[in-house]
Short mmCIF file of C-alpha atoms in Angstrom, two decimals:
data_model
loop_
_atom_site.label_atom_id
_atom_site.label_comp_id
_atom_site.label_asym_id
_atom_site.label_seq_id
_atom_site.Cartn_x
_atom_site.Cartn_y
_atom_site.Cartn_z
CA MET E 1 0.46 49.36 39.49
CA THR E 2 1.10 45.68 40.48
CA LYS E 3 -2.36 44.57 38.60
CA ILE E 4 -1.44 46.31 35.50
CA ARG E 5 2.11 44.31 34.99
CA THR E 6 0.28 41.08 35.95
CA ILE E 7 -2.48 41.91 33.19
CA THR E 8 0.87 42.99 30.66
CA PHE E 9 2.82 40.13 31.26
CA LEU E 10 -0.16 37.74 30.81
CA CYS E 11 -0.98 38.98 27.36
CA LEU E 12 2.54 39.11 26.42
CA ILE E 13 2.70 35.12 27.26
CA LEU E 14 -0.93 34.65 25.43
CA PHE E 15 0.97 36.81 22.09
CA CYS E 16 4.18 34.75 22.41
CA THR E 17 2.48 31.56 22.53
CA THR E 18 0.06 32.53 19.55
CA ASP E 19 2.60 33.60 17.66
CA LEU E 20 5.16 30.15 18.09
CA LEU E 21 2.20 28.37 17.37
CA ALA E 22 1.46 29.89 14.26
CA GLN E 23 5.07 29.37 12.89
CA THR E 24 5.13 25.89 14.13
CA PRO E 25 6.56 24.19 10.59
CA VAL E 26 4.37 21.56 8.86
CA LYS E 27 5.60 18.53 6.95
CA GLY E 28 4.38 18.57 2.99
CA GLY E 29 1.52 21.15 4.33
CA GLN E 30 0.04 18.27 6.85
CA LYS E 31 -0.69 19.20 10.34
CA SER E 32 -1.28 16.03 12.66
CA THR E 33 -3.39 16.79 15.79
CA SER E 34 -6.39 15.93 18.10
CA ALA E 35 -9.83 14.82 16.42
CA LYS E 36 -11.00 18.22 18.38
CA GLN E 37 -8.47 20.59 17.04
CA VAL E 38 -9.34 19.56 13.28
CA ASN E 39 -12.84 19.32 13.81
CA ALA E 40 -12.74 22.76 15.59
CA GLY E 41 -11.19 24.06 11.86
CA LEU E 42 -7.44 24.76 13.58
CA LYS E 43 -4.39 24.37 11.87
CA PRO E 44 -2.64 22.01 14.00
CA PRO E 45 1.12 21.82 14.84
CA GLN E 46 3.91 19.24 13.51
CA SER E 47 4.50 15.98 14.44
CA GLN E 48 7.00 15.62 17.14
CA ALA E 49 7.89 12.57 15.85
CA PRO E 50 11.72 12.40 15.17
CA LYS E 51 13.07 12.10 11.47
CA PRO E 52 13.63 8.93 9.85
CA ILE E 53 17.25 8.13 8.65
CA LYS E 54 16.20 7.13 5.09
CA VAL E 55 14.22 9.14 2.75
CA VAL E 56 11.28 8.06 1.15
CA PRO E 57 11.37 9.41 -2.83
CA ASP E 58 9.14 11.84 -3.44
CA TRP E 59 7.37 10.34 -6.47
CA ALA E 60 6.16 7.82 -3.80
CA LYS E 61 4.06 10.39 -1.99
CA SER E 62 0.81 9.94 -4.01
CA ALA E 63 1.45 6.81 -5.65
CA ASN E 64 -0.70 3.43 -6.10
CA ILE E 65 0.68 0.02 -6.31
CA TYR E 66 -0.01 -2.69 -9.07
CA GLU E 67 1.40 -6.57 -9.10
CA VAL E 68 2.11 -7.91 -12.13
CA ASN E 69 2.28 -11.74 -12.47
CA VAL E 70 4.25 -12.04 -15.64
CA ARG E 71 3.69 -15.83 -16.34
CA GLN E 72 -0.23 -15.72 -16.35
CA TYR E 73 -0.73 -11.85 -17.38
CA THR E 74 -0.65 -13.10 -20.83
CA PRO E 75 -0.66 -16.66 -23.44
CA GLU E 76 2.85 -15.81 -24.04
CA GLY E 77 4.10 -15.22 -20.32
CA THR E 78 6.68 -12.72 -21.48
CA PHE E 79 7.85 -9.26 -21.12
CA LYS E 80 6.89 -8.26 -24.46
CA ALA E 81 3.55 -9.57 -24.42
CA PHE E 82 3.05 -7.71 -21.21
CA ALA E 83 4.57 -4.36 -22.10
CA LYS E 84 1.48 -4.31 -24.65
CA HIS E 85 -0.83 -3.78 -21.50
CA LEU E 86 1.35 -0.83 -19.94
CA PRO E 87 -0.74 2.09 -21.80
CA ARG E 88 -4.01 0.49 -20.77
CA LEU E 89 -2.47 0.37 -16.84
CA LYS E 90 -1.15 4.17 -17.49
CA GLU E 91 -4.28 5.36 -18.78
CA MET E 92 -6.04 3.66 -15.37
CA GLY E 93 -3.58 5.53 -13.07
CA VAL E 94 -0.85 3.46 -12.07
CA ASP E 95 1.87 4.63 -11.01
CA ILE E 96 4.22 1.66 -9.37
CA ILE E 97 4.55 -1.63 -11.43
CA TRP E 98 5.93 -4.43 -9.24
CA LEU E 99 7.24 -7.73 -10.70
CA MET E 100 6.76 -10.92 -9.04
CA PRO E 101 10.12 -12.72 -9.17
CA ILE E 102 11.80 -12.70 -12.77
CA TYR E 103 14.60 -15.12 -12.47
CA PRO E 104 15.38 -18.67 -13.25
CA ILE E 105 13.30 -21.06 -10.95
CA SER E 106 15.48 -24.36 -9.80
CA GLU E 107 14.50 -27.70 -11.08
CA THR E 108 15.85 -29.68 -8.20
CA LYS E 109 12.75 -30.17 -6.30
CA ARG E 110 10.51 -28.13 -8.08
CA LYS E 111 6.89 -28.11 -7.55
CA GLY E 112 4.33 -28.43 -10.54
CA SER E 113 5.56 -28.30 -13.92
CA LEU E 114 6.97 -24.49 -13.55
CA GLY E 115 7.66 -23.93 -10.12
CA SER E 116 7.69 -21.53 -7.26
CA TYR E 117 8.45 -17.90 -8.76
CA TYR E 118 10.37 -17.68 -5.18
CA ALA E 119 12.79 -20.70 -5.67
CA VAL E 120 15.59 -18.67 -7.13
CA SER E 121 18.61 -20.12 -8.79
CA ASP E 122 20.18 -17.23 -10.10
CA TYR E 123 19.80 -13.38 -8.64
CA LYS E 124 21.49 -12.14 -11.47
CA GLY E 125 19.68 -14.25 -14.32
CA ILE E 126 16.41 -14.00 -15.97
CA ASN E 127 13.81 -16.55 -16.26
CA PRO E 128 14.13 -17.58 -20.30
CA GLU E 129 10.51 -18.21 -19.80
CA TYR E 130 10.04 -14.59 -19.80
CA GLY E 131 12.43 -13.53 -22.12
CA ASN E 132 16.20 -12.08 -21.86
CA GLU E 133 18.59 -8.78 -20.44
CA MET E 134 17.61 -6.76 -23.73
CA ASP E 135 13.55 -7.48 -23.28
CA PHE E 136 13.62 -6.67 -19.86
CA LYS E 137 15.47 -3.39 -20.18
CA LYS E 138 13.18 -2.38 -22.99
CA LEU E 139 10.25 -3.20 -20.53
CA VAL E 140 12.16 -0.87 -17.93
CA ASP E 141 12.67 1.85 -20.38
CA GLU E 142 8.80 1.98 -21.31
CA ILE E 143 7.59 2.08 -17.92
CA HIS E 144 9.88 4.95 -17.34
CA ARG E 145 8.82 6.13 -20.67
CA LEU E 146 5.22 6.48 -19.16
CA ASP E 147 6.44 8.17 -16.34
CA MET E 148 5.94 4.85 -14.15
CA LYS E 149 8.26 3.33 -12.07
CA ILE E 150 9.05 -0.38 -11.45
CA ILE E 151 10.11 -2.28 -8.54
CA LEU E 152 11.49 -6.10 -8.63
CA ASP E 153 10.71 -8.77 -6.14
CA TRP E 154 13.34 -9.72 -4.44
CA VAL E 155 13.88 -13.48 -2.50
CA ALA E 156 16.78 -12.80 0.32
CA ASN E 157 15.58 -15.48 2.91
CA HIS E 158 16.51 -18.69 0.70
CA THR E 159 17.49 -19.97 -2.47
CA GLY E 160 15.95 -22.98 -4.83
CA TRP E 161 18.09 -26.26 -4.51
CA ASP E 162 20.01 -26.10 -7.97
CA ASN E 163 21.33 -22.42 -7.11
CA PRO E 164 25.26 -22.81 -7.55
CA MET E 165 25.72 -20.96 -4.09
CA MET E 166 25.16 -24.59 -2.81
CA GLN E 167 27.83 -25.70 -4.04
CA GLU E 168 29.85 -23.09 -4.19
CA HIS E 169 29.50 -21.45 -0.66
CA PRO E 170 27.89 -23.89 1.49
CA GLU E 171 28.74 -22.13 5.06
CA TRP E 172 25.88 -19.32 3.27
CA TYR E 173 23.21 -22.08 4.41
CA THR E 174 21.71 -22.97 7.40
CA LYS E 175 22.05 -26.15 8.68
CA ASN E 176 20.47 -29.10 10.91
CA LYS E 177 21.39 -31.15 13.26
CA LYS E 178 23.00 -33.06 10.98
CA GLY E 179 24.50 -31.14 9.00
CA GLU E 180 22.17 -30.75 5.81
CA PHE E 181 20.56 -28.28 4.08
CA GLN E 182 17.24 -27.18 5.20
CA ALA E 183 13.89 -25.77 4.39
CA PRO E 184 12.98 -22.25 5.91
CA VAL E 185 9.77 -23.81 6.84
CA ALA E 186 8.48 -27.32 6.29
CA ASP E 187 5.92 -26.56 3.74
CA TRP E 188 8.39 -25.03 1.64
CA SER E 189 10.48 -27.91 0.56
CA ASP E 190 11.63 -26.53 -2.88
CA VAL E 191 13.73 -23.99 -0.99
CA ALA E 192 16.55 -23.66 1.13
CA ASP E 193 17.32 -21.61 4.27
CA LEU E 194 20.01 -18.91 3.97
CA ASN E 195 22.07 -18.22 6.91
CA PHE E 196 22.54 -14.32 7.45
CA LYS E 197 25.21 -14.18 10.15
CA ASP E 198 27.77 -14.85 7.20
CA GLU E 199 29.29 -11.49 6.10
CA GLY E 200 30.26 -12.90 2.37
CA LEU E 201 26.48 -14.12 2.19
CA GLN E 202 25.45 -10.14 3.20
CA GLN E 203 28.24 -8.43 0.57
CA TYR E 204 26.86 -11.05 -2.16
CA MET E 205 23.13 -10.60 -1.84
CA ILE E 206 23.91 -6.52 -1.64
CA ASP E 207 26.56 -6.51 -4.60
CA ALA E 208 23.11 -8.64 -6.58
CA LEU E 209 20.47 -6.10 -5.23
CA LYS E 210 22.73 -3.11 -6.64
CA TYR E 211 23.22 -5.11 -9.86
CA TRP E 212 19.61 -4.58 -10.90
CA VAL E 213 19.73 -0.82 -9.94
CA THR E 214 22.94 -0.04 -11.90
CA GLU E 215 22.50 -2.12 -15.00
CA PHE E 216 18.33 -2.11 -15.47
CA ASP E 217 17.86 1.14 -13.85
CA ILE E 218 14.96 -0.26 -11.44
CA ASP E 219 13.41 1.60 -8.66
CA GLY E 220 13.09 -0.55 -5.45
CA TYR E 221 12.45 -3.78 -4.73
CA ARG E 222 9.68 -5.89 -2.74
CA CYS E 223 11.44 -7.96 0.07
CA ASP E 224 9.66 -11.28 0.28
CA VAL E 225 9.34 -12.78 4.23
CA ALA E 226 11.46 -9.61 5.31
CA ASP E 227 11.03 -10.60 8.47
CA MET E 228 12.85 -13.76 8.29
CA VAL E 229 15.99 -11.81 7.61
CA PRO E 230 17.65 -9.66 10.22
CA VAL E 231 16.55 -6.06 10.09
CA THR E 232 20.47 -5.30 9.95
CA PHE E 233 21.17 -6.29 6.91
CA TRP E 234 17.98 -4.57 5.54
CA ASN E 235 19.19 -1.24 6.90
CA LYS E 236 22.36 -2.41 4.98
CA ALA E 237 21.29 -2.92 2.15
CA ARG E 238 19.21 0.23 1.68
CA LYS E 239 22.19 2.25 2.42
CA ASN E 240 24.51 0.68 -0.25
CA LEU E 241 21.15 1.22 -2.78
CA ASP E 242 20.44 4.91 -2.05
CA ALA E 243 24.34 5.57 -2.82
CA VAL E 244 23.42 4.24 -6.31
CA LYS E 245 20.09 6.05 -6.57
CA PRO E 246 17.11 6.59 -4.45
CA VAL E 247 15.22 3.55 -3.78
CA PHE E 248 11.65 2.49 -2.70
CA MET E 249 11.77 -0.53 -0.56
CA LEU E 250 8.64 -2.45 0.42
CA ALA E 251 8.67 -5.27 2.77
CA GLU E 252 6.31 -8.40 3.31
CA ALA E 253 6.20 -7.81 7.03
CA GLU E 254 4.70 -5.38 9.60
CA ASN E 255 7.75 -4.35 11.74
CA PRO E 256 7.81 -1.03 12.97
CA GLU E 257 12.03 -1.66 13.29
CA HIS E 258 12.07 -1.92 9.64
CA HIS E 259 10.72 2.12 9.39
CA LYS E 260 14.02 3.17 10.92
CA GLU E 261 16.43 3.07 7.93
CA ALA E 262 15.79 0.12 5.83
CA PHE E 263 11.70 0.23 4.31
CA ASP E 264 9.39 2.88 3.30
CA MET E 265 6.48 0.44 2.79
CA SER E 266 5.18 -2.75 5.13
CA TYR E 267 2.04 -5.10 4.24
CA ALA E 268 -0.88 -4.31 5.89
CA TRP E 269 -1.22 -7.68 6.67
CA GLU E 270 -3.78 -7.25 9.93
CA PHE E 271 -5.72 -4.64 7.89
CA HIS E 272 -6.29 -7.19 5.09
CA HIS E 273 -7.54 -9.80 7.42
CA LEU E 274 -9.83 -7.71 9.69
CA MET E 275 -11.25 -6.86 6.30
CA ASN E 276 -11.98 -10.48 5.56
CA SER E 277 -13.68 -11.04 8.93
CA ILE E 278 -15.67 -7.93 8.25
CA ALA E 279 -17.35 -9.36 5.04
CA LYS E 280 -17.94 -12.73 6.62
CA GLY E 281 -19.85 -10.40 9.52
CA GLU E 282 -17.06 -11.43 12.19
CA ARG E 283 -15.73 -7.83 12.74
CA ASN E 284 -17.11 -4.27 12.72
CA ALA E 285 -16.18 -0.34 12.69
CA LYS E 286 -15.17 -0.31 15.81
CA ASP E 287 -12.44 -3.05 15.29
CA LEU E 288 -11.13 -0.98 12.36
CA ASP E 289 -10.97 1.93 14.82
CA ASP E 290 -8.78 -0.02 17.05
CA TYR E 291 -6.46 -1.02 14.21
CA PHE E 292 -5.91 2.70 12.93
CA LYS E 293 -5.03 3.75 16.85
CA LYS E 294 -2.96 0.98 17.33
CA ASN E 295 -0.90 1.68 13.77
CA GLU E 296 -0.58 5.44 15.01
CA GLU E 297 0.88 4.32 18.05
CA ARG E 298 3.46 1.59 17.16
CA PHE E 299 4.51 3.31 13.75
CA PRO E 300 6.44 6.57 12.45
CA ASP E 301 4.31 9.03 10.61
CA ASN E 302 6.43 8.13 7.73
CA ALA E 303 5.40 4.52 7.12
CA TYR E 304 3.54 3.79 4.61
CA PHE E 305 1.14 0.77 4.18
CA MET E 306 0.23 -1.29 1.53
CA ASN E 307 -3.30 -1.96 1.65
CA PHE E 308 -4.91 -4.70 -0.75
CA THR E 309 -7.93 -6.48 -1.25
CA SER E 310 -5.64 -9.37 -3.29
CA ASN E 311 -2.44 -10.45 -4.06
CA HIS E 312 -0.37 -13.40 -5.80
CA ASP E 313 -0.68 -15.18 -2.10
CA GLU E 314 -4.17 -14.79 -1.15
CA ASN E 315 -5.83 -15.15 -4.86
CA SER E 316 -4.08 -18.59 -5.14
CA TRP E 317 -4.07 -19.97 -1.74
CA ASN E 318 -7.08 -17.97 0.18
CA GLY E 319 -9.44 -17.61 -2.93
CA THR E 320 -10.61 -14.88 -5.14
CA THR E 321 -11.97 -11.30 -3.76
CA LYS E 322 -15.53 -12.42 -4.54
CA GLU E 323 -14.81 -15.71 -2.51
CA ARG E 324 -13.52 -13.77 0.53
CA MET E 325 -15.51 -11.01 0.44
CA GLY E 326 -18.28 -11.60 -1.35
CA ASP E 327 -20.71 -8.68 -2.07
CA ALA E 328 -18.54 -6.40 0.13
CA HIS E 329 -15.47 -6.08 -2.11
CA LYS E 330 -16.18 -3.32 -3.98
CA ALA E 331 -16.95 -1.70 -0.62
CA LEU E 332 -13.63 -2.82 1.03
CA ALA E 333 -11.43 -1.79 -2.04
CA VAL E 334 -12.92 2.09 -1.27
CA LEU E 335 -11.78 1.33 2.34
CA ALA E 336 -8.49 0.16 1.47
CA SER E 337 -7.81 3.11 -0.73
CA THR E 338 -8.78 6.17 1.19
CA VAL E 339 -7.61 5.24 4.76
CA PRO E 340 -3.97 5.52 5.48
CA GLY E 341 -2.05 3.84 3.11
CA MET E 342 -1.10 2.70 -0.63
CA PRO E 343 -3.63 0.67 -2.34
CA LEU E 344 -2.31 -2.20 -4.50
CA ILE E 345 -4.27 -3.92 -7.49
CA TYR E 346 -3.25 -7.09 -8.28
CA SER E 347 -3.01 -8.60 -11.67
CA GLY E 348 -6.65 -9.37 -13.37
CA GLN E 349 -8.75 -7.41 -10.61
CA GLU E 350 -9.58 -4.87 -13.10
CA THR E 351 -11.27 -7.67 -15.05
CA GLY E 352 -13.14 -9.11 -12.28
CA LEU E 353 -10.49 -11.90 -11.93
CA ASP E 354 -12.51 -14.69 -10.55
CA LYS E 355 -10.27 -17.82 -10.54
CA ARG E 356 -7.71 -18.91 -8.20
CA LEU E 357 -4.45 -18.16 -10.57
CA ARG E 358 -2.49 -21.65 -10.03
CA PHE E 359 1.00 -21.11 -8.18
CA PHE E 360 3.32 -23.30 -10.01
CA ASP E 361 1.68 -24.05 -13.31
CA LYS E 362 0.49 -21.79 -16.31
CA ASP E 363 -2.80 -20.28 -15.56
CA THR E 364 -3.68 -17.26 -17.86
CA ILE E 365 -5.42 -14.79 -16.89
CA GLU E 366 -8.73 -14.47 -18.74
CA TRP E 367 -9.05 -10.58 -19.90
CA GLN E 368 -12.78 -9.23 -20.29
CA GLN E 369 -12.27 -5.53 -22.26
CA ASN E 370 -14.33 -3.03 -20.73
CA HIS E 371 -15.03 -4.45 -17.61
CA GLU E 372 -16.65 -2.72 -14.98
CA MET E 373 -13.97 -2.97 -12.48
CA MET E 374 -11.76 -1.17 -14.81
CA GLU E 375 -13.88 1.94 -14.43
CA PHE E 376 -13.96 1.43 -10.65
CA TYR E 377 -10.20 0.94 -10.35
CA THR E 378 -9.64 3.77 -12.56
CA LYS E 379 -11.95 6.36 -10.58
CA LEU E 380 -10.15 4.89 -7.00
CA LEU E 381 -6.87 5.36 -8.17
CA ALA E 382 -7.59 9.29 -9.92
CA LEU E 383 -9.24 9.66 -6.33
CA LYS E 384 -6.35 9.37 -4.81
CA LYS E 385 -4.26 11.16 -7.00
CA GLU E 386 -6.34 14.23 -7.02
CA ASN E 387 -6.66 14.52 -3.49
CA PRO E 388 -3.83 15.09 -1.16
CA ALA E 389 -5.73 14.29 1.77
CA LEU E 390 -5.25 10.70 0.60
CA TRP E 391 -1.54 10.93 -0.13
CA ASN E 392 0.55 8.50 1.87
CA GLY E 393 2.21 8.64 5.09
CA ALA E 394 3.23 11.91 6.41
CA GLU E 395 2.31 13.72 3.17
CA GLY E 396 -1.63 12.68 3.26
CA GLY E 397 -4.38 14.09 5.83
CA GLN E 398 -5.40 12.86 9.23
CA MET E 399 -8.40 10.46 9.79
CA VAL E 400 -10.38 11.60 11.85
CA LYS E 401 -13.98 9.61 12.61
CA LEU E 402 -17.18 11.32 11.97
CA LYS E 403 -19.75 11.90 14.51
CA ILE E 404 -22.25 9.66 13.91
CA ALA E 405 -24.92 8.01 16.54
CA GLU E 406 -23.05 4.44 18.06
CA ASN E 407 -23.07 2.12 14.79
CA ASP E 408 -20.32 -0.49 14.47
CA LYS E 409 -22.01 -1.13 11.24
CA VAL E 410 -20.37 2.32 9.23
CA SER E 411 -17.16 3.37 8.93
CA ALA E 412 -17.25 7.05 8.58
CA PHE E 413 -14.38 9.27 8.77
CA VAL E 414 -12.59 12.71 6.89
CA ARG E 415 -9.04 13.30 6.12
CA THR E 416 -7.92 16.69 6.29
CA LYS E 417 -5.05 17.98 4.27
CA TYR E 418 -3.98 21.65 5.14
CA LEU E 419 -2.34 23.08 1.98
CA ALA E 420 -0.66 26.65 1.21
CA ASP E 421 -4.13 28.04 -0.73
CA ARG E 422 -6.88 25.65 0.54
CA THR E 423 -7.61 22.94 2.80
CA ASN E 424 -8.83 19.25 1.15
CA TYR E 425 -11.19 17.45 2.30
CA VAL E 426 -12.34 13.21 1.46
CA MET E 427 -15.50 12.37 3.56
CA VAL E 428 -15.72 8.57 3.58
CA LEU E 429 -18.97 6.72 4.71
CA ILE E 430 -19.10 2.75 4.20
CA ASN E 431 -21.61 0.25 5.31
CA LEU E 432 -19.58 -2.06 6.34
CA SER E 433 -22.69 -4.94 6.60
CA ASN E 434 -25.32 -6.73 4.32
CA GLU E 435 -28.41 -4.61 5.55
CA PRO E 436 -29.02 -0.98 4.53
CA GLN E 437 -27.80 1.74 7.08
CA GLU E 438 -29.24 5.39 7.80
CA ILE E 439 -26.35 8.04 9.37
CA ILE E 440 -26.63 11.25 10.83
CA ILE E 441 -23.50 13.21 10.79
CA GLN E 442 -23.61 15.73 14.28
CA ASN E 443 -21.07 17.47 13.21
CA LEU E 444 -21.18 18.01 9.70
CA LYS E 445 -21.55 21.76 9.85
CA GLN E 446 -17.78 22.19 10.67
CA TYR E 447 -16.33 21.01 7.60
CA GLY E 448 -19.14 22.46 5.44
CA PHE E 449 -21.87 20.82 3.23
CA ASP E 450 -20.55 21.82 -0.12
CA PHE E 451 -19.14 18.36 -0.96
CA LYS E 452 -19.39 16.18 -4.21
CA ASP E 453 -19.47 13.14 -4.98
CA ALA E 454 -16.19 11.74 -5.79
CA PHE E 455 -17.41 9.21 -8.34
CA THR E 456 -19.86 11.40 -10.34
CA MET E 457 -18.50 14.88 -9.39
CA GLU E 458 -22.59 15.81 -8.82
CA GLU E 459 -22.96 17.87 -5.41
CA PHE E 460 -23.81 15.77 -2.91
CA ASP E 461 -27.36 16.54 -1.48
CA PHE E 462 -27.41 15.63 2.59
CA SER E 463 -30.64 16.77 3.02
CA GLY E 464 -32.64 14.19 0.84
CA GLY E 465 -34.36 17.04 -0.71
CA LYS E 466 -35.54 19.00 2.51
CA LYS E 467 -33.38 22.56 3.18
CA GLU E 468 -34.10 25.65 5.48
CA LYS E 469 -33.44 29.28 4.83
CA LYS E 470 -30.72 30.16 7.10
CA LYS E 471 -28.71 33.17 6.52
CA LYS E 472 -29.72 33.45 3.06
CA LYS E 473 -28.20 29.89 2.23
CA ASN E 474 -29.90 26.71 1.89
CA ILE E 475 -28.88 24.73 4.82
CA PRO E 476 -29.56 20.79 4.66
CA LEU E 477 -31.68 19.33 7.63
CA PRO E 478 -30.99 16.85 8.78
CA GLN E 479 -27.41 16.10 7.61
CA SER E 480 -28.17 11.90 6.97
CA VAL E 481 -27.28 9.79 4.65
CA LYS E 482 -28.63 6.73 3.33
CA LEU E 483 -26.16 3.70 2.62
CA ASP E 484 -27.43 0.49 0.96
CA ALA E 485 -25.96 -3.07 2.21
CA TRP E 486 -22.17 -2.62 1.52
CA GLY E 487 -22.96 0.80 -0.12
CA TYR E 488 -20.31 3.38 0.06
CA LYS E 489 -20.43 7.31 -0.44
CA VAL E 490 -16.96 9.49 -1.16
CA LEU E 491 -17.45 12.76 -0.48
CA VAL E 492 -14.62 15.72 -1.60
CA LYS E 493 -14.02 19.32 -1.93
#
């Protein structure tokens, strides 16, 4: 009798445990767990990470981002001229338009003939070179009509030297030992550092941030050198902005503390520099694995990362993608679009921008119609949109390494998203070297063989044409893939 009771008790425990696991809620359909569980085809329980105080706008979950350099985008360098490109960008699949600073630029201590975009002389003004308030309002309206979003570049840490604040509120600025205004960094001689210990400055800055949301209905901000401004200010600013409308906030920083209350997305600076080093043959797939493992430990699962092969700083100061990445630039763009994070495209990348745009002077992008990179980025953006496994933050699928023979030249992973009616898989194989590679996927059977090439949508043959009959199905043997130098395969189902 005792033995029967013991067996009954153990069965009851097993039943209850299984039932509880089955009822574990999931966030956005995602179930985050160990690689072992995912590879075994199990539907894992929800992450136990604490919920954030702020909420990421729902429209951002599958979004990408495009940075616009208004000055260099067209010969005119105006809002009106840029607006003509919006239908093309919409067709390409762009979701978020990020405008570099649109405010008047200080003339005092100006660098070059036009000055730095980041030397702001009026936080509520518009650079007359770009247009006026009505022009900007029409641009915002057109972006929204095309079902895209717009965020502005915000420069909170410093102002230009003839910003009226300097005369009206000198206490808002940092002073040196002599009581003089000072630059935040020696090389930034065209701007003066602000003192965020002053409550008056904080309130002014929040009011200015709210101004563009209330008056022009913008959708958020990219915040320049966000780590140089106290996180307590950003927390306060986010609460005030969300009280007007839910906004999207991008930090030019890589700080986990930002994601608790203030920011939705951070720059993936470390990842970017890692890709540059991979292109030079200095780093490899093992370094990528270490990077993603570290990020999983440091950041909450709702944190977005902006992945990029170029931006305005990298292009102007460190070189074009071809200069920095050479023949690897496409493979690394694919990597940046398929690992966790939101891919960025900088002005002109879709036309093969092959020059460093001057930062302080006019230097128009030379647009080439029907450039191969246009089709390339269009397919990459569609890939992300159509596959929930590649969506952002907690809405995307977990990235798990595929089992291949040890090869630090190849990044091989799969991202899996469990949905109500199906499971979405995206398998990514990238050769991170200038020599051909061949790999055998040892655990392919766990994911199945019926994948399609994401770029051609043709059924992918893992066997090279060799198959064997097994249980009335053609099973590819072996599960091998050949990759050209800097080659890549993205497979979906």
